[in-house]
Every structure is written in C-alpha cells, then in structure tokens.
Coordinates of C-alpha atoms and ligand atoms in Angstrom, one line a residue:
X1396 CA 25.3 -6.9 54.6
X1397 CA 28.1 -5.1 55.2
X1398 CA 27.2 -1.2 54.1
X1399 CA 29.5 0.7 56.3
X1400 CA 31.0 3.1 53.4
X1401 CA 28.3 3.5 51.6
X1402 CA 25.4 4.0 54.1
X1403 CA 28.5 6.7 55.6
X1404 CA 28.7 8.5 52.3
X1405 CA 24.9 8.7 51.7
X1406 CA 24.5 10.2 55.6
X1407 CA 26.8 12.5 55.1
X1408 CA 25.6 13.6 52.1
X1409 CA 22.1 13.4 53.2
X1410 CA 23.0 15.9 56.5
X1411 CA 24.5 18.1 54.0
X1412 CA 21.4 18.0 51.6
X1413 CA 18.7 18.7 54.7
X1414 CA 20.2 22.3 54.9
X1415 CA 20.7 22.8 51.1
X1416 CA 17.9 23.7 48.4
X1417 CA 18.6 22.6 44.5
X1418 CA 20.4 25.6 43.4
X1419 CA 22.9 25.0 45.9
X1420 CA 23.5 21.1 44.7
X1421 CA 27.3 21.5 43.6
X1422 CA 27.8 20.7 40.3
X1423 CA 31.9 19.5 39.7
X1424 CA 32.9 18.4 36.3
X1425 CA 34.4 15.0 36.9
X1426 CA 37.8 14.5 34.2
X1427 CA 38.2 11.8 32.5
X1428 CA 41.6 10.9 32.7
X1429 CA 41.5 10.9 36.8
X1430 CA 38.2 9.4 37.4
X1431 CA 39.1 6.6 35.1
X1432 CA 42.2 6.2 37.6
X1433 CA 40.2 6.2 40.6
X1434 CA 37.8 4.1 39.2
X1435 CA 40.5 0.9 37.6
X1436 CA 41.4 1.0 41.6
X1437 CA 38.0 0.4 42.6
X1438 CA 37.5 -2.4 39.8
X1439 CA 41.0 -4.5 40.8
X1440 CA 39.7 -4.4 44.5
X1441 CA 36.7 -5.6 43.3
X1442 CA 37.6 -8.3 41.3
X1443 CA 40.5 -9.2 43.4
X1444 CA 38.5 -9.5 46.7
X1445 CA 39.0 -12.6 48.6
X1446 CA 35.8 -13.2 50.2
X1447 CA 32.2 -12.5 49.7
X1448 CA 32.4 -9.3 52.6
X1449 CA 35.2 -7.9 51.1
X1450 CA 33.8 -8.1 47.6
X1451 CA 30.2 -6.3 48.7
X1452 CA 32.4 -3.6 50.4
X1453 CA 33.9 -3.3 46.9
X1454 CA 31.2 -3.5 44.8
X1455 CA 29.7 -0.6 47.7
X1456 CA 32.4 1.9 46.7
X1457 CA 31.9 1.3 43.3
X1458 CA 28.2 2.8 43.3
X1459 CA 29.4 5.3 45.3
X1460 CA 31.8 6.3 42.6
X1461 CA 28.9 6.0 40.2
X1462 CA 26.2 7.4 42.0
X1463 CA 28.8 10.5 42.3
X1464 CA 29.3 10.8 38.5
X1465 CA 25.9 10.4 37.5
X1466 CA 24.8 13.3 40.5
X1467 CA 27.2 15.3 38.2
X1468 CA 25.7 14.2 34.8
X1469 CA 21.8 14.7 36.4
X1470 CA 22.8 18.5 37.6
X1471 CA 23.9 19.4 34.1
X1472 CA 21.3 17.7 32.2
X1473 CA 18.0 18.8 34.6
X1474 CA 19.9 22.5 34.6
X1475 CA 20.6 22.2 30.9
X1476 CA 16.8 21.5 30.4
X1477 CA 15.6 24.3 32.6
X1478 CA 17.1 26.7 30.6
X1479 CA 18.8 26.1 27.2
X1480 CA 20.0 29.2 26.9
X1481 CA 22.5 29.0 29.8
X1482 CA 25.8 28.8 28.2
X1483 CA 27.4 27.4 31.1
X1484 CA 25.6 24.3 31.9
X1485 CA 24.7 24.2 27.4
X1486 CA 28.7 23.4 27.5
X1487 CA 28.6 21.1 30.2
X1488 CA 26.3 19.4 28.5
X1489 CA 28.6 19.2 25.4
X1490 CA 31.4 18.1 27.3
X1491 CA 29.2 15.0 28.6
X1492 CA 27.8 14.2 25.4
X1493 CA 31.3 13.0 24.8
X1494 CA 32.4 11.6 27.7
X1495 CA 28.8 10.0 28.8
X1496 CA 30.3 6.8 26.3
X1497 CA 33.3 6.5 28.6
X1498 CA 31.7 6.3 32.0
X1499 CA 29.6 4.1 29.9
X1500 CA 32.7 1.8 29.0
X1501 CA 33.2 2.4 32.9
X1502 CA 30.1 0.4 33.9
X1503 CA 30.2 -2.7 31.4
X1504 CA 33.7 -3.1 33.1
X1505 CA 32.1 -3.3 36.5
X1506 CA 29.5 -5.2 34.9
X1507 CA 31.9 -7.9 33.4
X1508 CA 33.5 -8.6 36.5
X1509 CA 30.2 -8.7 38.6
X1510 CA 29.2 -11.4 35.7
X1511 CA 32.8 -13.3 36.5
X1512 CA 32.5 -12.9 40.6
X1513 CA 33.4 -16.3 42.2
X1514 CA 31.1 -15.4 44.8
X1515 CA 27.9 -14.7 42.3
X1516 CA 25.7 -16.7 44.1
X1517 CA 26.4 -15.1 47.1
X1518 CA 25.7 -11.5 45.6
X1519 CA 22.6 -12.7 44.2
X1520 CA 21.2 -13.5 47.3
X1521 CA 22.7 -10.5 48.9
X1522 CA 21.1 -7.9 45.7
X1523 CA 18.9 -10.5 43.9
X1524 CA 19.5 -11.7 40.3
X1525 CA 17.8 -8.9 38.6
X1526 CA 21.4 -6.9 39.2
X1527 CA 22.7 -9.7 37.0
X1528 CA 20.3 -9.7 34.3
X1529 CA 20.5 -5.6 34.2
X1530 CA 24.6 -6.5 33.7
X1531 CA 24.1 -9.0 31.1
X1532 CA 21.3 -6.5 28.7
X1533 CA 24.7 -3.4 29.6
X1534 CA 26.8 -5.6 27.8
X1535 CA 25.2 -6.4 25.2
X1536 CA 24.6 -2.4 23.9
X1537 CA 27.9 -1.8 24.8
X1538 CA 30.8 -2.4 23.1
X1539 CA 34.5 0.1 23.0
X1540 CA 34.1 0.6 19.2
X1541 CA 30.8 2.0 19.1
X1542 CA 31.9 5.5 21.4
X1543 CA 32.4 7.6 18.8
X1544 CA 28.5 6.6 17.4
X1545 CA 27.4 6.9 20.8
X1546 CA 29.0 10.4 21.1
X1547 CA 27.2 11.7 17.6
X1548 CA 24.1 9.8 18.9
X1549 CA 24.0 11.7 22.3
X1550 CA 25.4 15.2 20.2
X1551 CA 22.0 14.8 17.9
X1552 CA 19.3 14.3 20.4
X1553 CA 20.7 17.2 22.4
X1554 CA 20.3 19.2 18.6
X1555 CA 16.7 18.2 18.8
X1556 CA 16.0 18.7 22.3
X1557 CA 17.6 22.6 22.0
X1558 CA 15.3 22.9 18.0
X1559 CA 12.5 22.3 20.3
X1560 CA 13.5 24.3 23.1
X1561 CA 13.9 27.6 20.2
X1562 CA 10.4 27.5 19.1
X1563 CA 9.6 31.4 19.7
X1564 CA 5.8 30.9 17.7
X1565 CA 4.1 34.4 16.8
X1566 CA 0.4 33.8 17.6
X1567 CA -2.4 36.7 18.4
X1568 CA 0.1 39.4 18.9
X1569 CA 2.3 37.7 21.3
X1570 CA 5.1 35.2 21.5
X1571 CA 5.1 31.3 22.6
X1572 CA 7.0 28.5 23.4
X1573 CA 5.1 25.1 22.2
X1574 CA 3.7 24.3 25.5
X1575 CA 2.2 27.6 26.1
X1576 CA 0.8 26.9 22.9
X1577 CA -1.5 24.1 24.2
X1578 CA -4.5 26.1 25.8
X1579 CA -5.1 27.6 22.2
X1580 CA -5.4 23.9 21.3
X1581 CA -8.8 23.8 23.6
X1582 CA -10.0 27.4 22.2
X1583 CA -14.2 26.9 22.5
X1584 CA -13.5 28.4 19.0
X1585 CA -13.0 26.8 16.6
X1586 CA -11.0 29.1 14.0
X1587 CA -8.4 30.0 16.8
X1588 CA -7.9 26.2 17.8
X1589 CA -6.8 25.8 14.2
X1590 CA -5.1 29.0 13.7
X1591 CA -3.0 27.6 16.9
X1592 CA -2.7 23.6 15.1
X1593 CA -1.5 25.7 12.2
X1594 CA 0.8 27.8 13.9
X1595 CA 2.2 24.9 16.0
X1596 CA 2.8 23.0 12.9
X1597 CA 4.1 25.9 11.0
X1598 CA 7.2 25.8 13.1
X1599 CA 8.0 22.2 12.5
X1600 CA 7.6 22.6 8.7
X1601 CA 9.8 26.0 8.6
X1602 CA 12.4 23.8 10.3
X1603 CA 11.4 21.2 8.6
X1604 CA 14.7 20.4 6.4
X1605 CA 16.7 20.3 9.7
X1606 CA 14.4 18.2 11.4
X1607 CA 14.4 15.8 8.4
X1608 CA 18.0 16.1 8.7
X1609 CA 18.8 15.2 12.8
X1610 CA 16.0 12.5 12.2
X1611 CA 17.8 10.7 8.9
X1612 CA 21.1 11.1 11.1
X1613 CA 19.8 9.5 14.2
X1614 CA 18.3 6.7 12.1
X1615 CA 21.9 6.0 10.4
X1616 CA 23.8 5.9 13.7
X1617 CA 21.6 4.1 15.7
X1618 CA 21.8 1.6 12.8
X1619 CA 25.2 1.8 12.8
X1620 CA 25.3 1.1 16.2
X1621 CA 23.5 -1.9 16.2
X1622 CA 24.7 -3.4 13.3
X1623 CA 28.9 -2.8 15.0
X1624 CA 27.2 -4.5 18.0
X1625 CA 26.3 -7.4 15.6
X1626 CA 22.3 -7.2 15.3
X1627 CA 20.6 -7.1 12.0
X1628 CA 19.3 -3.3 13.0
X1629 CA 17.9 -1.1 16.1
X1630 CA 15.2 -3.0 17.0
X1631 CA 16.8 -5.5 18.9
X1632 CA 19.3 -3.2 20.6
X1633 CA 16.6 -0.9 21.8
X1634 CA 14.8 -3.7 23.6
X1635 CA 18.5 -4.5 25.1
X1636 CA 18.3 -0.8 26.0
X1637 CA 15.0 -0.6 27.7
X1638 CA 16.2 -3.5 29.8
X1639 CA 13.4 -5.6 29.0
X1640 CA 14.6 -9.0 30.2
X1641 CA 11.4 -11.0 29.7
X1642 CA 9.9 -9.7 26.8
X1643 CA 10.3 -9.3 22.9
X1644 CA 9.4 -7.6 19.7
X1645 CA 6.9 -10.7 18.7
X1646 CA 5.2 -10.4 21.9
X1647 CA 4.8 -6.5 21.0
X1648 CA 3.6 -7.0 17.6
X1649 CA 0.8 -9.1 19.3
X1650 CA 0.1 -6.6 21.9
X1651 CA -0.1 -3.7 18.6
X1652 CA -2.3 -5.9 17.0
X1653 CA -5.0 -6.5 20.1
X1654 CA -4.9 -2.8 19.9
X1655 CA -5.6 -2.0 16.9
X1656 CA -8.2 -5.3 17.2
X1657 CA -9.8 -4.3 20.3
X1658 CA -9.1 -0.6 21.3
X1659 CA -9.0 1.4 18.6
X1660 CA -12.8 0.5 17.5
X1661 CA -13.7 1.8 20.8
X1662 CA -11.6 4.9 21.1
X1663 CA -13.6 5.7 17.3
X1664 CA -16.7 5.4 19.2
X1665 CA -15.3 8.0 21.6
X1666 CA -14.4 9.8 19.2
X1667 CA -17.8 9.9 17.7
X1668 CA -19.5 11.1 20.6
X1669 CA -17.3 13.8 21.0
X1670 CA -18.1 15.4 17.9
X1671 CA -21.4 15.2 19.1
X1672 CA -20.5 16.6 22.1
X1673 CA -18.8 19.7 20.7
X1674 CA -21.4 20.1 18.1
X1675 CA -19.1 19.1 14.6
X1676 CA -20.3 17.1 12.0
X1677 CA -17.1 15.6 11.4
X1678 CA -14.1 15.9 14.5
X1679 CA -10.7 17.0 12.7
X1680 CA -7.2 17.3 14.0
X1681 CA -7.8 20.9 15.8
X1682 CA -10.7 19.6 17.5
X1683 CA -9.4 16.0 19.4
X1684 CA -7.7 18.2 22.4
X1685 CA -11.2 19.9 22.9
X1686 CA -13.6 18.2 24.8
X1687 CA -17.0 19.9 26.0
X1688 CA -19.0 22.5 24.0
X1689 CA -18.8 24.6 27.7
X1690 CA -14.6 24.3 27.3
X1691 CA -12.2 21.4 28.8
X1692 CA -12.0 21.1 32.8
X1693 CA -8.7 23.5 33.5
X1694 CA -7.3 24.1 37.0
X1695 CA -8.7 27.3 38.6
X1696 CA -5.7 28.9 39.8
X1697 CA -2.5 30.1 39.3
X1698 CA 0.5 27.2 38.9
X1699 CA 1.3 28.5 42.7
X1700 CA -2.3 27.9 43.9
X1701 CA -2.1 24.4 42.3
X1702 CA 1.0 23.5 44.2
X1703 CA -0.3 24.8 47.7
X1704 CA -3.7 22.2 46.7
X1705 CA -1.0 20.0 45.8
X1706 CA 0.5 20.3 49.1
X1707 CA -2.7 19.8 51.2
X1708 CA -3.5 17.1 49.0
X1709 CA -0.2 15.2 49.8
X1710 CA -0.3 15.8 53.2
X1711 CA -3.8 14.3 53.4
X1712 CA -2.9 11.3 51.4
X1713 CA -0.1 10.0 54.1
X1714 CA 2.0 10.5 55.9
X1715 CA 4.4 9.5 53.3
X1716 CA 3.5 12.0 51.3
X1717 CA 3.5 14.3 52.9
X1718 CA 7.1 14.0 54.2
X1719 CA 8.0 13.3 50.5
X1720 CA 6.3 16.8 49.3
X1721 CA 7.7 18.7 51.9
X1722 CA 11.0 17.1 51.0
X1723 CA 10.1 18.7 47.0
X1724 CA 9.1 22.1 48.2
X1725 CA 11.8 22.7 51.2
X1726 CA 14.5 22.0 48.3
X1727 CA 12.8 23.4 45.6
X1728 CA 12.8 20.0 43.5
X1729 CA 10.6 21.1 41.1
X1730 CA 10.9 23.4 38.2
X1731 CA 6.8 23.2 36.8
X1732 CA 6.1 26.6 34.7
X1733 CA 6.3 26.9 31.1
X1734 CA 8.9 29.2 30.2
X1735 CA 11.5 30.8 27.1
X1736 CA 14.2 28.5 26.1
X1737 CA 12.7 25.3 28.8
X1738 CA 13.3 22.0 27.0
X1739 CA 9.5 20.7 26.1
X1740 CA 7.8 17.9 28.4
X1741 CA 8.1 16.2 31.2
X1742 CA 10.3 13.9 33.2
X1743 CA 11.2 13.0 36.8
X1744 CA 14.8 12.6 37.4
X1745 CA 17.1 11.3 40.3
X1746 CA 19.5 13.1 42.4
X1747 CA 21.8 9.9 43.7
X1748 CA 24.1 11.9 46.2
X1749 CA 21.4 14.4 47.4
X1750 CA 19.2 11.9 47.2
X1751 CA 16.6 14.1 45.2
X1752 CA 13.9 12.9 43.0
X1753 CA 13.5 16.4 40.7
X1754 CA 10.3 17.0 38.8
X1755 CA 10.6 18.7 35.4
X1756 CA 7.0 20.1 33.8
X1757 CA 6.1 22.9 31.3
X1758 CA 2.4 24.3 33.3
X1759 CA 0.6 26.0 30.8
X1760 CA -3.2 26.3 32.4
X1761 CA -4.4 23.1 31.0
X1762 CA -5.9 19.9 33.1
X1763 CA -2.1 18.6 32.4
X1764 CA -0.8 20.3 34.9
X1765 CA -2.5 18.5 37.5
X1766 CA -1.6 15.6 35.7
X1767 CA 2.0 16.7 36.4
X1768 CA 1.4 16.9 39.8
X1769 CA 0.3 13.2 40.1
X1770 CA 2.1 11.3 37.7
X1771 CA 5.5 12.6 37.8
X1772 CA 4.8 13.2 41.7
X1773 CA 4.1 9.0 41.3
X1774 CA 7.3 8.3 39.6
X1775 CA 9.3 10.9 42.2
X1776 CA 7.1 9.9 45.1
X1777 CA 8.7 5.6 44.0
X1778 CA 12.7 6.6 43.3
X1779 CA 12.1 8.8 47.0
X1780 CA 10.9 5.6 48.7
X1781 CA 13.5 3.4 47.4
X1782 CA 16.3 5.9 47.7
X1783 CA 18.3 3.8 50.2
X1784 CA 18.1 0.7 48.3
X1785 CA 21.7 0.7 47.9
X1786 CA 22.4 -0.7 44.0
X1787 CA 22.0 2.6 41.6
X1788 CA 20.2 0.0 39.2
X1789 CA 17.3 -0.8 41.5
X1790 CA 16.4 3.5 42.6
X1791 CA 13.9 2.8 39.2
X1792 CA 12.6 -0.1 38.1
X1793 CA 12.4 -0.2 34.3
X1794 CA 10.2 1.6 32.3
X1795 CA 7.2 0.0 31.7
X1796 CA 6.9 -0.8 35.3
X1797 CA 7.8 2.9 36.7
X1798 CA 4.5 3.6 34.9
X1799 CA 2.5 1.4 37.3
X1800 CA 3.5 4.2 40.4
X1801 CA 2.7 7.0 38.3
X1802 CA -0.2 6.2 37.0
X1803 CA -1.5 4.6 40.5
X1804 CA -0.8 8.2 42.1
X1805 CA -2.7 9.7 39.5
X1806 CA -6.2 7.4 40.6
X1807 CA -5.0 7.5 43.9
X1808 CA -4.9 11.5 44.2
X1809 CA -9.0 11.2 42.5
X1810 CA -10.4 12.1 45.7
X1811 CA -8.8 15.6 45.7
X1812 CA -9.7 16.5 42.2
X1813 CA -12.1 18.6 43.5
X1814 CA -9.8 21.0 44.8
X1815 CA -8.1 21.8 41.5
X1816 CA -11.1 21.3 39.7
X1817 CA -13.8 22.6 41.6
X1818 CA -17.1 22.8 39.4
X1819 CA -15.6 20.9 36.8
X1820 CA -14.4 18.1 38.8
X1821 CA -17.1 15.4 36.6
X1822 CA -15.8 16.9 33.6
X1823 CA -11.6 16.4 34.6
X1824 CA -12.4 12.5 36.0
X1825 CA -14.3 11.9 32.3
X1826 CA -11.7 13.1 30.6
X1827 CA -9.1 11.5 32.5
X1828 CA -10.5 8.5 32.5
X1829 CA -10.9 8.1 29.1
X1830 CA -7.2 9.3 28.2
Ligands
ZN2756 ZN1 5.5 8.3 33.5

C-alpha cells in the first residue's frame, strides 16, 4: 500500500492536534464553488490513473479532501449542538444544511468511479469489498434531483433539534431544560414524579401544532425523496441509508414479531414486580423510570467526581484506555453537563483531521450518566482504535454493529460500578441489567 500523502497529512495533523485542546480545532467554511474545483481534479486523477499504485494514491487524496470537509461539517454540527444559541456556528449550520447535498453529490461521484475502476479487484483486496458495497447503497439514496428535498429535509430536523433545545420548563420554582428534567422523573414521591411527567409533556403539547407540523413535513419529503429515487416510499430508502447490506424489512418484521412473541411477556412480568416493588397497585406512566421504594441507584458525586472515577476506571481497564481517556480529557473531547440551549441526548462523533472521537451527553444526576461514561466512551473508545484505518467509511462500522463496542464497554466497566455507585452498586447492576 502506498499511503505516503495520506499517512503525511494525518501526521501532521496529528503533531498539530497533540498540542491543541477542542476549542482550538479550526473551524474554516469550505465554498462551494472552489472545493468543487479542487475536488473534479482529484476525481479525473482518479479515474484516469494508469495503474493500480497510482489509482490508491488517488483514491488517498480523495479522503483526505473528504476527511477535511467533513472535520469542517463535525466542528459546526458538535459546536452547534453544544450550544444552540450561538449565532455564529447556528449560521454555519444553516449554510451546511444547504450545501451538505452537494458534498453529498461529491461522494456518489467518487463513488461511481470507484464502482467503474479497471483495477477493482485490486482495491478490493487492497480495502476489502465492504468499501464497494458502502458505494453501491451511496448511490442508490443519491440522486442530483433530489438536493433541493435533501436541503428542506436537513433545514427541518435542525428545526426540531433547536424546538428541543428551547424547552425552558417552569417546574418547583425554578427553570429546566428536558434533561434536567429527568431526576424529577425518579421523585420517591409520587405526586412530584407526575407533576414532572406532566410538565415534561406539557411542553410538547404547547408546541404541539409545530411539532405536528415539522413531523407532517418530514414525512412528505422523505417520501418525496424516495419516491424521485424510484421506491414505492421511505422504507426501502432508509435501509439503503443505514447501510444495511445484508438485511431487510421482512427479516425485521420477523425480528418485531419474536419481540413482541417472546420479550414483551417478560418485560410485563418485570413490570409486575416493580409495582410491587415500589408499593402501587397498578404501575402508570410516571412510575416506569422509578425503580426501588428506597429511590433509583444515582451516582454519588458531582459530574467532575464522576469523570475523575471515570478516569481511574479507564486507566485500570488497560492500557488502552487509558491512553484513549487521557487523549478525551487532555483535549477536552467531551462536553457531558446538562445545560440552557444544549441539543437533548447523546451521541459520539468523529473528528477525521484531529483525529478526535468527541462525546456529547446531557448529565443530569441520574444512573445515565454513568451510562454515558461507558457507552458512548465504547463507541469513542472503537472510532479512536480504528482512527488510522485509512478509508473514512470504515472509522465506524454501521449502526447496529457500533452498538456491539458500546454496549460491551458498558459490561466491561461492571467491575468498577462500585466506585460510582458505592452502596447502591446491587441496585445500578439490577437495573442495568434489566434495561
Ligand atoms: Zn450507542
């Protein structure tokens, strides 16, 4: 393999990025009109290579160019996330709401003439054939006359994400966002967990008609979209878009039906004795979050006290996590605490020219936030160990099977529940088991 550019790029980047913490990770907007210049070059090299060496050094300076752009795209979305009230990287995030569909258009070029190589044989025993079959799904969800949909799909979840984001909800004399919402949820009393259901709720139906509104939207363009694209309707194009290359809806329908078959009489059994449990004759809506008459396992310590366990714990674990967590800390790669105007959930995003896994969480007091602290540390913990990999498609695997690292780290880490946990340690490891 010949990966003299790219392996120079990453190193140089990567030198750069050992003295540099996240808030210093420059953010350039890339235009349109030039990149696309930069990147036709790229492609006619590409395509026009001669041999098998020469192609790989092409198709090598084609992820750069992407891993560049979509460093550009991550910075404004995790940034945009952190704090929706930032009106600098809000407009960023406009601006790449439209032209996401054209680096889009970009890629199912590239992909097209990867399909088309002469020397595909040779690439697939250089990158393997799942490169190939990634190509062939890109295709088929792309095509140029679908943009403009793809720009009003990408405009309306970024709407939803931000209605989230507002939620300012007036409970007990104070103000919260909907995760700090979530200990209420585990109140040992019962009138204030459903005074906080209620409350929660309450802001979804005041904003209920627009809501209603971004969800009938989405529905029509993402039908639209699939329809242009030639399927009968979104189902088939969001399999394409999941990149699920070896399964379908009938084998899903099966699966929902062994679940419903199978699981859910026993999760109603579990259900059962936690009413018991918590002492109500019948278990309703406000009471499923709470778990033990004595209160639900929580971490005993402040989100910073959990991160310093956190650290001992990872550097316990192995070596290679340990290197991995002081890589997170030392560049401040995660952004944990609940706060005003923070996007809801979680995710673990990619850094590709700093090559930075980035943890996003809302902490709120509850067991979740050691959950955080092992499953998205799984799923940062996997892109950080196959960050040199060298093909942008392979840094994740798809997403069922980036669940297997995540939710491996989370049993794996079991032994050190105690130190978040103390006391309660039983009580988290039922709970968590049975979730
Ligand atoms: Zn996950």
């Amino acid at each position: 393999m010949t990966h003299v550019e790219y392996n120079y790029m990453v190193e140089e980047k990567g030198g750069i990025s050992n003295m540099l913490t996240f808030e210093a990770y420059e953010y350039q907007r890339p235009e349109l009109q030039s990149e696309k210049k930069k990147f036709e070059q790229l492609l006619a090299t590409f395509a026009n290579a001669e041999t098998v060496a020469a192609q790989t050094h092409a198709l090598e300076r084609i992820n750069a160019f992407r891993n560049r752009i979509s460093t550009m795209f991550n910075l404004v979305y995790i940034r945009a996330s952190i704090d929706t009230n930032d009106a600098f990287y809000q407009s960023e995030k406009d601006y790449w709401d439209e032209t996401l569909p054209s680096f889009q258009e970009m890629d199912t070029q590239f992909y097209k003439e990867l399909l088309a190589s002469p020397f595909r044989k040779e690439l697939e025993e250089i990158w393997g054939r799942q490169l190939f079959a990634i190509a062939e799904l890109e295709l088929k969800a792309f095509s140029p006359e679908v943009m403009p949909l793809l720009q009003k799909e990408n405009k309306l979840t970024s709407e939803y994400a931000e209605l989230v984001a507002s939620a300012q909800i007036a409970f007990q004399g104070k103000t919260y966002t909907l995760a700090q919402l979530g200990p209420f949820a585990q109140d040992k009393d019962r009138n204030v967990r459903k005074q906080a259901m209620e409350a929660r709720f309450g802001f979804f139906a005041g904003h209920g008609e627009k809501f209603d509104e971004i969800y009938d939207k989405l529905v029509h363009v993402r039908h639209d979209i699939a329809t242009t694209l030639g399927y009968k309707n979104f189902v088939e194009l969001g399999y394409i878009r999941m990149q699920r290359v070896d399964y379908d809806a009938d084998m899903v329908a099966a699966f929902r039906k062994q679940v419903r078959d199978h699981v859910v009489p026993i999760v109603t059994k579990f259900y059962q004795k936690q009413a018991e449990r918590i002492g109500v004759d019948e278990l309703k809506f406000y009471d499923e979050a709470f778990e033990y008459e004595n209160g639900n396992a929580v971490p005993k310590g402040s989100p910073e006290w959990i991160i310093e366990n956190g650290k001992k714990m990872y550097e316990e674990l192995s070596s290679e996590t340990n290197e991995f967590f002081h890589f997170m800390l030392d560049r401040h790669l995660m952004d944990l605490e609940a706060k005003k105007g923070k996007e809801a959930g979680g995710y673990c995003a990619f850094i590709e020219d700093y090559q930075s896994p980035f943890i996003f969480a809302n902490f709120n007091g509850t067991s979740g936030d050691v959950d955080v602290l092992t499953h998205e540390a799984g799923h940062a913990f996997q892109v950080y160990s196959s960050r040199s990999i060298g093909i942008p498609e392979y840094i994740g695997p798809t997403s069922e099977s980036a669940e297997i690292h995540s939710m491996s780290m989370e049993f794996f880490t079991w032994p050190w529940m105690e130190l978040f946990f103390q006391d309660e340690t039983e009580k988290y490891k039922y709970s968590h088991l049975l979730g």
